[in-house]
Tab-separated table of C-alpha atoms and ligand atoms in Angstrom:
chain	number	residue	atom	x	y	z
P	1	UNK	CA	-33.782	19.388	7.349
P	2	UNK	CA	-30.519	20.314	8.480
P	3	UNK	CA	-30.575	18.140	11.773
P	4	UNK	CA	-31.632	15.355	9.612
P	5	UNK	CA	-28.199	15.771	7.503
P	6	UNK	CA	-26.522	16.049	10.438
P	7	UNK	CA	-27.838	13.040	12.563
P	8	UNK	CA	-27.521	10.923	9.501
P	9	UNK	CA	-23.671	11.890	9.020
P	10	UNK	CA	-23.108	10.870	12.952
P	11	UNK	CA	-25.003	7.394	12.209
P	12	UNK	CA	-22.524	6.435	9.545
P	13	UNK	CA	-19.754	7.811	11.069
P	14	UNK	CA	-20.367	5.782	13.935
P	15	UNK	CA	-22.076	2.709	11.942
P	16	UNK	CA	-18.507	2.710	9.651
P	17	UNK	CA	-16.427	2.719	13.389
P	18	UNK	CA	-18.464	-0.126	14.301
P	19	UNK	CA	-17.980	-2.048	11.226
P	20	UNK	CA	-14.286	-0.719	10.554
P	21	UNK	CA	-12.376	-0.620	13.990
P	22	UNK	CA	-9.243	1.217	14.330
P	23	UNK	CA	-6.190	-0.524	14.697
P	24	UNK	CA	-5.370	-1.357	18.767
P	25	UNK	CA	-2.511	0.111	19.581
P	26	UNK	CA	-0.547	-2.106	22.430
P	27	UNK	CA	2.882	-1.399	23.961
P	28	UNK	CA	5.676	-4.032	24.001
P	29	UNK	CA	8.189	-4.337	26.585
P	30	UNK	CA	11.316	-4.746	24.500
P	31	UNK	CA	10.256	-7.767	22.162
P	32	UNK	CA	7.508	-8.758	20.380
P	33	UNK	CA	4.844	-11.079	20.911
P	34	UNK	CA	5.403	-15.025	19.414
P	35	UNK	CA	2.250	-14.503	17.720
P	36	UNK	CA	0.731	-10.737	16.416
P	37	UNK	CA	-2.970	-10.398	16.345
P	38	UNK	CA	-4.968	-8.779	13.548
P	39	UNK	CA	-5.932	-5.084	13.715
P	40	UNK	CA	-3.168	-4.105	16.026
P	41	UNK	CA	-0.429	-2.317	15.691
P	42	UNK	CA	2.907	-3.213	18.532
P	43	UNK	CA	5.267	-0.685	19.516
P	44	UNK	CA	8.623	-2.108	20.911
P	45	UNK	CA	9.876	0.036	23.911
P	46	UNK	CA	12.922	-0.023	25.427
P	47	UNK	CA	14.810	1.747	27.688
P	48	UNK	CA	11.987	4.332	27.376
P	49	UNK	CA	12.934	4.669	23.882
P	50	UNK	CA	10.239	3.614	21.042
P	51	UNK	CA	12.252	1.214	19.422
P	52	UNK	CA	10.290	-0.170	16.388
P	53	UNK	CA	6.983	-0.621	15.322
P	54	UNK	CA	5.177	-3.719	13.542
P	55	UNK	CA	1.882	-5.176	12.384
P	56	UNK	CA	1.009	-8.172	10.239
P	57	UNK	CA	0.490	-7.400	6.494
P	58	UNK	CA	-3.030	-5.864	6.221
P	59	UNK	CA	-3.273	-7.527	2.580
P	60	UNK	CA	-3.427	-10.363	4.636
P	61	UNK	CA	-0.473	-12.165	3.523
P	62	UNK	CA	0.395	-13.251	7.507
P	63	UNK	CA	3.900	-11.483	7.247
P	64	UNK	CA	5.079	-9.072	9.959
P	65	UNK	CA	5.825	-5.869	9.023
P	66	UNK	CA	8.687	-4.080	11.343
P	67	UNK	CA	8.990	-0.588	11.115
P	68	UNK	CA	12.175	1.369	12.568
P	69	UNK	CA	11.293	4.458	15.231
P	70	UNK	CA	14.851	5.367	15.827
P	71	UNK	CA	16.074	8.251	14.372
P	72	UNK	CA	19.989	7.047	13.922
P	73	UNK	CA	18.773	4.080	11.564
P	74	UNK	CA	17.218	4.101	7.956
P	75	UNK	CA	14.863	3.820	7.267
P	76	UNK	CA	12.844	5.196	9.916
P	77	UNK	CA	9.465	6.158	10.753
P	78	UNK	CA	7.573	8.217	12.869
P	79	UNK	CA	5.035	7.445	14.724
P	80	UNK	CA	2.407	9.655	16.157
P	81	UNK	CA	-0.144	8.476	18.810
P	82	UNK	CA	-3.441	10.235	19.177
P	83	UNK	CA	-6.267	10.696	21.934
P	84	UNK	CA	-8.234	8.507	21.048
P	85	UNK	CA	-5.364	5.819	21.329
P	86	UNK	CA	-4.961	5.599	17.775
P	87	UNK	CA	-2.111	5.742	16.482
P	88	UNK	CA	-0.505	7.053	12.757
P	89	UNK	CA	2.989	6.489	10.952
P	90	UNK	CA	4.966	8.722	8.352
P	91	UNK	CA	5.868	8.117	6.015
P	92	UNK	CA	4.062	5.366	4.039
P	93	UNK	CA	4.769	1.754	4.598
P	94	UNK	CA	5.714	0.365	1.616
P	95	UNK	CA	7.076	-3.247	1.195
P	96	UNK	CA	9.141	-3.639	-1.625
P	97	UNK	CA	9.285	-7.537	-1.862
P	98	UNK	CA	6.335	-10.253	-1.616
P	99	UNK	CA	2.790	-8.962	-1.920
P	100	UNK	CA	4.358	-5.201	-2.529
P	101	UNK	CA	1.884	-3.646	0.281
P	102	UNK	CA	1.730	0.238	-0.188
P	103	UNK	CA	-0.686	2.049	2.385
P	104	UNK	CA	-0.276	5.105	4.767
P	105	UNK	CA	-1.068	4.125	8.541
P	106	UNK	CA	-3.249	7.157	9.484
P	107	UNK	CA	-5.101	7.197	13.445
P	108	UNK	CA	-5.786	3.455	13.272
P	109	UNK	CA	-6.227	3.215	10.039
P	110	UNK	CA	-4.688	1.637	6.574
P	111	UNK	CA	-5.521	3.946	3.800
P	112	UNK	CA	-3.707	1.854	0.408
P	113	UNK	CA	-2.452	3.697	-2.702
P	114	UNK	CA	-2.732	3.406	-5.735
P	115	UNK	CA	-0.023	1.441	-7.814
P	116	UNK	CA	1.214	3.478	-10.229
P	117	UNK	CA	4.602	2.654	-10.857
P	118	UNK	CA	4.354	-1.382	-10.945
U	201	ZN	ZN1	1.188	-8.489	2.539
């Protein structure tokens, strides 16, 4: 019955991709959009140099999150994009003030942790 295990793991792989897109990942040509959509995460480029990332708050609290890509300023953040057009930050975004989002942005995808320390 291994085939069985098998197909079954691919069907909810690909039933939890359906139901759980990745994040988009869409280039900005050095500013921002007025308005950021869900699910996506913008990287600022300018100059040819990856300026800054950002994303609205996953908890869903409608604030933008910007995250700095240059190496000269702190903090800063890499980012790493994938094949599959994914894309994954180090090291965890954490936001200090208001709703106090934690998470790691791994290919596409916001992975929270746990509060331990509030
Ligand atoms: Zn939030």
């Amino acid at each position: 019955m291994n085939w069985f295990n098998s197909f079954l793991r691919r069907a909810r792989a690909r039933l939890d991709r359906w139901l759980h897109p990745p994040y988009r990942t869409l280039m900005a040509q050095e500013a921002l959009p007025k308005k950021l959509r869900r699910k996506t995460i913008y990287i600022v480029e300018e100059d040819g140099f990856e300026e800054q990332a950002a994303m609205l708050c996953p908890c869903g609290c409608r604030r933008v999150l910007h995250m700095n890509l240059l190496p000269d300023e702190r903090p800063c953040w890499r980012l790493t994009r994938h094949e599959d057009g994914t894309a994954s930050l180090h090291p965890s975004v954490w936001r200090k003030k208001d709703c106090g989002s934690h998470f790691w942005f791994r290919r596409g995808r916001v992975e929270w942790c746990r509060e331990t320390d509030r």
